[in-house]
mmCIF file with all atom_site columns, C-alpha atoms in Angstrom:
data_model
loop_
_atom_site.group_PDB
_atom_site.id
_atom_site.type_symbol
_atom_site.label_atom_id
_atom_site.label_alt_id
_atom_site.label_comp_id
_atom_site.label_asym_id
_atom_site.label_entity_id
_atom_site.label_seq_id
_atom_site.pdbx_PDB_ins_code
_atom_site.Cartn_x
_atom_site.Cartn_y
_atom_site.Cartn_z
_atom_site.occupancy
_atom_site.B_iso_or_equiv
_atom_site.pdbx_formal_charge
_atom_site.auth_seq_id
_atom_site.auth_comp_id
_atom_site.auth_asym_id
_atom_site.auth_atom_id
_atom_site.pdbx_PDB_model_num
ATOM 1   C CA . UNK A 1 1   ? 98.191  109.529 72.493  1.00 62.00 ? 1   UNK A CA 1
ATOM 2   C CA . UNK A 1 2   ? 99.124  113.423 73.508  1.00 72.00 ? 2   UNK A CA 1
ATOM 3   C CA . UNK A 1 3   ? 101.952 113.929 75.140  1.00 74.00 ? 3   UNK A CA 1
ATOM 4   C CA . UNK A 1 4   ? 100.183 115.394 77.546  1.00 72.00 ? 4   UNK A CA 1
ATOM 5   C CA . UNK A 1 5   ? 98.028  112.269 78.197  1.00 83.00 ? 5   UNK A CA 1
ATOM 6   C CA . UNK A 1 6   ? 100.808 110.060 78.843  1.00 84.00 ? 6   UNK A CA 1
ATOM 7   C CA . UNK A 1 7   ? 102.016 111.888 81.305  1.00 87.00 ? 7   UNK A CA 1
ATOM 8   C CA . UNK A 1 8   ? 98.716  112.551 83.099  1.00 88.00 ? 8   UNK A CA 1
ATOM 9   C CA . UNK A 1 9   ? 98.921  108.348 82.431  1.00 90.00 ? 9   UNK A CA 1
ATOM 10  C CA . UNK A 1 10  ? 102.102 108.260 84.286  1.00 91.00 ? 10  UNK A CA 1
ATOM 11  C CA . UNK A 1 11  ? 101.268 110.683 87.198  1.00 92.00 ? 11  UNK A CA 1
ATOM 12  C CA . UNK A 1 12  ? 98.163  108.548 87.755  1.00 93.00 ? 12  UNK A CA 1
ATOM 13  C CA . UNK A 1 13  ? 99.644  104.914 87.946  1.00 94.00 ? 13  UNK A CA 1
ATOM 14  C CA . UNK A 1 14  ? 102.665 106.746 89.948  1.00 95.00 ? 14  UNK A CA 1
ATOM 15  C CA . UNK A 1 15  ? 100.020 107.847 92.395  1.00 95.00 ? 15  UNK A CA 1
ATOM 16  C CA . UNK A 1 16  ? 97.744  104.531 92.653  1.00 96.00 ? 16  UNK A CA 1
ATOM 17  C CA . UNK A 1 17  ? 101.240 102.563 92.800  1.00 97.00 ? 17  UNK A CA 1
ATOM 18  C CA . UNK A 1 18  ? 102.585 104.507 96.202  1.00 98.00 ? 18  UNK A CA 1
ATOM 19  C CA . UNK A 1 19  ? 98.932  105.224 97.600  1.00 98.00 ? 19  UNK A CA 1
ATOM 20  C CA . UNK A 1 20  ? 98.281  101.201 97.375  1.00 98.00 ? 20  UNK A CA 1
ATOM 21  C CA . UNK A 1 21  ? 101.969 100.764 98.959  1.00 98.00 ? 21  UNK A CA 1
ATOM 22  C CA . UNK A 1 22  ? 101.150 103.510 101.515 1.00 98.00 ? 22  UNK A CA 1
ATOM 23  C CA . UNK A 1 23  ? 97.545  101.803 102.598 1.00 98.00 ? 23  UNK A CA 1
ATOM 24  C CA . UNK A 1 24  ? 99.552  98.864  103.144 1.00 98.00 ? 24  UNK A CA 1
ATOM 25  C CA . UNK A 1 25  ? 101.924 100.177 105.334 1.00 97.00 ? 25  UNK A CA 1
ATOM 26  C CA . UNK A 1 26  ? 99.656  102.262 106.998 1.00 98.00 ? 26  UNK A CA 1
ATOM 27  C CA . UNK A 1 27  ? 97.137  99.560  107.441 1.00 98.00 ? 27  UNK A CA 1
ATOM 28  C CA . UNK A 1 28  ? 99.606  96.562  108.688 1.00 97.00 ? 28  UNK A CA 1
ATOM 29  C CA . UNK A 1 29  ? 100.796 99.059  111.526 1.00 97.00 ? 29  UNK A CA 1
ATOM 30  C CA . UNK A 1 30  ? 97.669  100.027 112.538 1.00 98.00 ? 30  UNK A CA 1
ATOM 31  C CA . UNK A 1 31  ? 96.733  96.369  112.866 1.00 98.00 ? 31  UNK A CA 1
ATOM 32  C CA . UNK A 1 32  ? 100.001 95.810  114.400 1.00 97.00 ? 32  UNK A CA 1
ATOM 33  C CA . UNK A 1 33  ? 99.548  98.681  117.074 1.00 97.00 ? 33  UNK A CA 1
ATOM 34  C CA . UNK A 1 34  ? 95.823  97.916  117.582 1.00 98.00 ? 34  UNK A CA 1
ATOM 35  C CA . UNK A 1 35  ? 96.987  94.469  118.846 1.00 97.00 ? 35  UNK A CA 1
ATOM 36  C CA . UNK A 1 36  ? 99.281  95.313  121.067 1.00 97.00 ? 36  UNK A CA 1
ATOM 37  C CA . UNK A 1 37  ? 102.039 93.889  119.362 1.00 96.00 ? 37  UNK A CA 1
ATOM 38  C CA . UNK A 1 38  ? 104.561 92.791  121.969 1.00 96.00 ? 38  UNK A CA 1
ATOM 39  C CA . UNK A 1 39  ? 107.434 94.436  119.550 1.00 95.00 ? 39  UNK A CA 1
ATOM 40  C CA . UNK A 1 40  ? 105.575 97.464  119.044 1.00 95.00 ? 40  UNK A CA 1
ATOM 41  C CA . UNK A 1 41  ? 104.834 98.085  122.379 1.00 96.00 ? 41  UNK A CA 1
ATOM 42  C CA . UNK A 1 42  ? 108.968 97.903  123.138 1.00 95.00 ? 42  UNK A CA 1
ATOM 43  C CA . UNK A 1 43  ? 109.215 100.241 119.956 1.00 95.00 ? 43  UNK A CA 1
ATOM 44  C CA . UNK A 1 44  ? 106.396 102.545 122.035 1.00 96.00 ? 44  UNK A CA 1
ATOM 45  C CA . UNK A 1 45  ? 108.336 102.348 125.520 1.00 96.00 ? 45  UNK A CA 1
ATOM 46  C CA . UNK A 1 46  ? 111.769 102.693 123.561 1.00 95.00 ? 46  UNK A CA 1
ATOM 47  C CA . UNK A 1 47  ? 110.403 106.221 121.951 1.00 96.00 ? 47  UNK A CA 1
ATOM 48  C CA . UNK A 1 48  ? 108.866 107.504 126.102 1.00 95.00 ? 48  UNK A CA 1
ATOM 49  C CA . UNK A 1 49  ? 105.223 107.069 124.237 1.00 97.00 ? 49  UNK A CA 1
ATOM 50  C CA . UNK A 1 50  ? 102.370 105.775 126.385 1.00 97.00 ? 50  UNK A CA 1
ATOM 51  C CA . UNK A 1 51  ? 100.892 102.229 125.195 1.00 96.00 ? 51  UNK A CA 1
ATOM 52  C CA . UNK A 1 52  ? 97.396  103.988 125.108 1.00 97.00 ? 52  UNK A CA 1
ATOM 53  C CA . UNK A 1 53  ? 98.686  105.706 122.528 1.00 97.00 ? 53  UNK A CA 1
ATOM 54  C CA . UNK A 1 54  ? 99.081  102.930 119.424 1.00 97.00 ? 54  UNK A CA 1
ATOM 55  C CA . UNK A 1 55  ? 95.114  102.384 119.453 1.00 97.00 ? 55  UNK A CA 1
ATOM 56  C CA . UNK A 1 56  ? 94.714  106.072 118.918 1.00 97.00 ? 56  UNK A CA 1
ATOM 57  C CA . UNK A 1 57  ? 96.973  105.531 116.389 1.00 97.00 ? 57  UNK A CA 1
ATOM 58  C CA . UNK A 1 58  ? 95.829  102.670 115.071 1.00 98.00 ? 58  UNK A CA 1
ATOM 59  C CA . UNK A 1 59  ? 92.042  103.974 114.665 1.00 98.00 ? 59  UNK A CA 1
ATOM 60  C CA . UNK A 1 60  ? 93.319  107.505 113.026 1.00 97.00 ? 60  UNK A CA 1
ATOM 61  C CA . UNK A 1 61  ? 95.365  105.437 110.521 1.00 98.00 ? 61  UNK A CA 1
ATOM 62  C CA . UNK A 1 62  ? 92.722  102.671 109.591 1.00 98.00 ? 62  UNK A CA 1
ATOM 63  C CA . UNK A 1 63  ? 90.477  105.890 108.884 1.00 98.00 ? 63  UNK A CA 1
ATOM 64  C CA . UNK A 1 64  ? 92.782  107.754 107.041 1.00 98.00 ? 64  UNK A CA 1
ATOM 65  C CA . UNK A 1 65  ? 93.731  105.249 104.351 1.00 98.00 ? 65  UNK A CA 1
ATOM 66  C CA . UNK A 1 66  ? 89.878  105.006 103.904 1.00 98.00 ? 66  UNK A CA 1
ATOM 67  C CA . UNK A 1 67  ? 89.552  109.068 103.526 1.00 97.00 ? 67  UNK A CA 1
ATOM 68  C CA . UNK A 1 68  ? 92.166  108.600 100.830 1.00 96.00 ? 68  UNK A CA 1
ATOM 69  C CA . UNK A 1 69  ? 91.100  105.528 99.043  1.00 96.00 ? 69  UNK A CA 1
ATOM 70  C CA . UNK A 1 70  ? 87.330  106.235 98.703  1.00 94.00 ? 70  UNK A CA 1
ATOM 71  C CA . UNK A 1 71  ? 86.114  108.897 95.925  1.00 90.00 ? 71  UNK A CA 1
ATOM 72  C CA . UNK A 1 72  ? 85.239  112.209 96.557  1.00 90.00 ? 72  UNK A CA 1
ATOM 73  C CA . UNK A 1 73  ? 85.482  113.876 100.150 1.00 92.00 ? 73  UNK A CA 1
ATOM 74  C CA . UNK A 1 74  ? 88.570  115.572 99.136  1.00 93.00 ? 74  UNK A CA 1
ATOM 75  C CA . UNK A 1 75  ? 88.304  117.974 102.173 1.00 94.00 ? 75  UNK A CA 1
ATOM 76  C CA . UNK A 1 76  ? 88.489  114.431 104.026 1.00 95.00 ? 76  UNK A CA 1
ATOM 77  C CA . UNK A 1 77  ? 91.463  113.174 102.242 1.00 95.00 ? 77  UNK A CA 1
ATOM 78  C CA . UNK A 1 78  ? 93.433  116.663 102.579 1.00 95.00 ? 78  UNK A CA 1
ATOM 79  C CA . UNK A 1 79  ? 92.720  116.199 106.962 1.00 97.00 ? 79  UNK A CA 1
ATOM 80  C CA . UNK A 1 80  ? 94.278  112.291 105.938 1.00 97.00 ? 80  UNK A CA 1
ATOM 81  C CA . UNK A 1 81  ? 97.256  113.510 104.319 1.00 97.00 ? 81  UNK A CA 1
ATOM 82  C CA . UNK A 1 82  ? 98.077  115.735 106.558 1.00 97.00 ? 82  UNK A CA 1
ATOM 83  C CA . UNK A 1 83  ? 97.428  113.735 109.731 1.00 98.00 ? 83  UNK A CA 1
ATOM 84  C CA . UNK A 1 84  ? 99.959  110.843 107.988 1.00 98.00 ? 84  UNK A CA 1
ATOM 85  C CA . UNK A 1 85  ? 102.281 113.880 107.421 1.00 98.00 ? 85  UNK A CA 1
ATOM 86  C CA . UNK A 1 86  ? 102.223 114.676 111.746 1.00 98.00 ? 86  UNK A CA 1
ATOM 87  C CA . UNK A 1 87  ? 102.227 111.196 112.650 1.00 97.00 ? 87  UNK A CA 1
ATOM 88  C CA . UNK A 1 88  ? 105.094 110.077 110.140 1.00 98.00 ? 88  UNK A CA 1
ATOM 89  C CA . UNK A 1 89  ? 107.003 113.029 110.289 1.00 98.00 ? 89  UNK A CA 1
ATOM 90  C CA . UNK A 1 90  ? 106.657 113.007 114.310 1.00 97.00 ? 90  UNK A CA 1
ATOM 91  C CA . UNK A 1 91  ? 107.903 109.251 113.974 1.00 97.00 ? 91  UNK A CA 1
ATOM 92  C CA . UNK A 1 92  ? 111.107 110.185 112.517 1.00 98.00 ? 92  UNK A CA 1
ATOM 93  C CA . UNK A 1 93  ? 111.923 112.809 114.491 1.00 97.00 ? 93  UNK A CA 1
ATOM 94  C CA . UNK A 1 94  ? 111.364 110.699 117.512 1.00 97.00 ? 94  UNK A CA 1
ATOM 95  C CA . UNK A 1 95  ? 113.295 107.898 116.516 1.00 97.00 ? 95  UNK A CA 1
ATOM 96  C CA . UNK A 1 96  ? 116.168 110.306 115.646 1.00 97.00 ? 96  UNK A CA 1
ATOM 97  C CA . UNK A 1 97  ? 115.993 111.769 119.314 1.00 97.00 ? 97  UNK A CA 1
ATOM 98  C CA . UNK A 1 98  ? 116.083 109.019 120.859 1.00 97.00 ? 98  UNK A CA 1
ATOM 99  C CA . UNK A 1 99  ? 119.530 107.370 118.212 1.00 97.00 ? 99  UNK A CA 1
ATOM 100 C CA . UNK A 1 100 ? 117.753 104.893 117.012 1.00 95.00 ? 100 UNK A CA 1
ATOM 101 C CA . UNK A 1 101 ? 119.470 102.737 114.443 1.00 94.00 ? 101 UNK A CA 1
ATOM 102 C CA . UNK A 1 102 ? 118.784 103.347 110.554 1.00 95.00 ? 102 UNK A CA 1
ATOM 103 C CA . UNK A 1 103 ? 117.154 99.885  110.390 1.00 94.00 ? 103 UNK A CA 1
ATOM 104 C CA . UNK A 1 104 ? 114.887 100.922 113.335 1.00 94.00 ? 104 UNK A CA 1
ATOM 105 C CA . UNK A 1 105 ? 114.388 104.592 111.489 1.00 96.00 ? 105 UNK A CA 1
ATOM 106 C CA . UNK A 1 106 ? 113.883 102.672 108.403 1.00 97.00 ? 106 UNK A CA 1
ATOM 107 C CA . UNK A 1 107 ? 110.203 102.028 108.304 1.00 96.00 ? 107 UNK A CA 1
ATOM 108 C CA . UNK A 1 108 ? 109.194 105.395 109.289 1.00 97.00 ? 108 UNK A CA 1
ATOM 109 C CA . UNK A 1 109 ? 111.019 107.498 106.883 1.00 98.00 ? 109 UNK A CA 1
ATOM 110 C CA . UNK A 1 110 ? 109.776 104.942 103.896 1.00 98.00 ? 110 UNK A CA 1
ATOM 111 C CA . UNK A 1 111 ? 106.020 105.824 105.498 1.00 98.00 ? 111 UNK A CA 1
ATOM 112 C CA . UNK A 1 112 ? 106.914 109.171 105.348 1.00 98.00 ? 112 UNK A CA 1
ATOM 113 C CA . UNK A 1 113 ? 108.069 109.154 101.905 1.00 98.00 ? 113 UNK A CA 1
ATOM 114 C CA . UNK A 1 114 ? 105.054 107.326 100.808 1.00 98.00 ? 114 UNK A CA 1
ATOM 115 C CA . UNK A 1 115 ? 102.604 109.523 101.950 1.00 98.00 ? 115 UNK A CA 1
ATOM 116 C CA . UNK A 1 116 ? 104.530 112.622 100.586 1.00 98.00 ? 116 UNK A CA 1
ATOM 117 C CA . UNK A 1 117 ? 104.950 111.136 96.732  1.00 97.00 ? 117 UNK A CA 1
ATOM 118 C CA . UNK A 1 118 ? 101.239 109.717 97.138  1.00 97.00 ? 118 UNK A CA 1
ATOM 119 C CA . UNK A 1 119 ? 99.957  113.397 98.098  1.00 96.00 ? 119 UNK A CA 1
ATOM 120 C CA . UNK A 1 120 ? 102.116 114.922 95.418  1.00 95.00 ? 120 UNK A CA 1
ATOM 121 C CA . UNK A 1 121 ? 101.061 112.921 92.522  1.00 95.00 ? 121 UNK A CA 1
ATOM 122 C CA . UNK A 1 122 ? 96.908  112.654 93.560  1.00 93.00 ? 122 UNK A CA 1
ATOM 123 C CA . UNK A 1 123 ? 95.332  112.805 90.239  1.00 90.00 ? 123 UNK A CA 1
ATOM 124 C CA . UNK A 1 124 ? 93.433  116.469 89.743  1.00 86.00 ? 124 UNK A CA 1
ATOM 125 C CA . UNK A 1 125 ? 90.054  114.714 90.787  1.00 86.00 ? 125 UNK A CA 1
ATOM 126 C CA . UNK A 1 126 ? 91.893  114.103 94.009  1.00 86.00 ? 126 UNK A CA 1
ATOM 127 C CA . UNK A 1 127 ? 92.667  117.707 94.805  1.00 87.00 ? 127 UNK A CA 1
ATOM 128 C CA . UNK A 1 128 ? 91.087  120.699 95.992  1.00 85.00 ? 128 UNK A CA 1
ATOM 129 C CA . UNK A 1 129 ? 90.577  123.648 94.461  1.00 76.00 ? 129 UNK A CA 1
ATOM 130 C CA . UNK A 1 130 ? 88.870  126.829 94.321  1.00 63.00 ? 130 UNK A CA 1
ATOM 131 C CA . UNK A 1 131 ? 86.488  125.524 91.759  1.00 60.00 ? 131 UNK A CA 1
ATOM 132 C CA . UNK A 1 132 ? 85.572  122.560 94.139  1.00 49.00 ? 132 UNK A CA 1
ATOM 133 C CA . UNK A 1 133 ? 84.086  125.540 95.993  1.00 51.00 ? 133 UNK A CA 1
#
């Protein structure tokens, strides 16, 4: 095997390995905020959001990890990554404002990092270019 190959090998089970972990994350809150979690609603009132607002959420994210995990529509999947980007990176930043603890911060930066290596490492079939034009 090239080395070339192997590391195409390596990109690609890097990729499936923190999309798979990112689905799940993204999923099990979206579940979690579509019920009405009684914790997540505190986590919601804690950060000034609107309760309304987790089955917006929840919807959007349920959606996106099936833009990303289904073939083709790679238009689709860039509007995915880049909601996850707003909605994770907005999550940080609020729980930051507000001086949240690093254990309550936790979750949201991992999400964040998830969906940043997962976008980074998308396997060239998984990418847009000018020739998918």
């Amino acid at each position: 095997m090239s080395t070339q190959n192997k590391s195409e090998k390596t990109r690609k089970i890097i990729y499936w390995i923190f999309t798979l972990w990112m689905s799940l994350g993204m999923v099990s809150t979206a579940i979690v905020q579509l019920i009405k979690n009684k914790d997540e609603l505190a986590n919601f009132a804690n950060l000034g959001y609107p309760a309304y607002l987790m089955s917006i959420l929840g919807v959007w994210k349920l959606l996106g990890v099936t833009a990303i995990l289904i073939p083709k529509r790679l238009l689709l999947k860039e509007w995915a990554y880049a909601g996850f980007f707003f909605v994770m990176s907005g999550a940080v930043i609020s729980h930051l404002i507000v001086g949240d603890t690093a254990s309550r911060t936790f979750p949201a930066v991992l999400l964040f990092a998830l969906v940043i290596i997962s976008w980074y490492f998308r396997p060239a079939d998984r990418k847009i270019s000018m020739t998918n034009y």
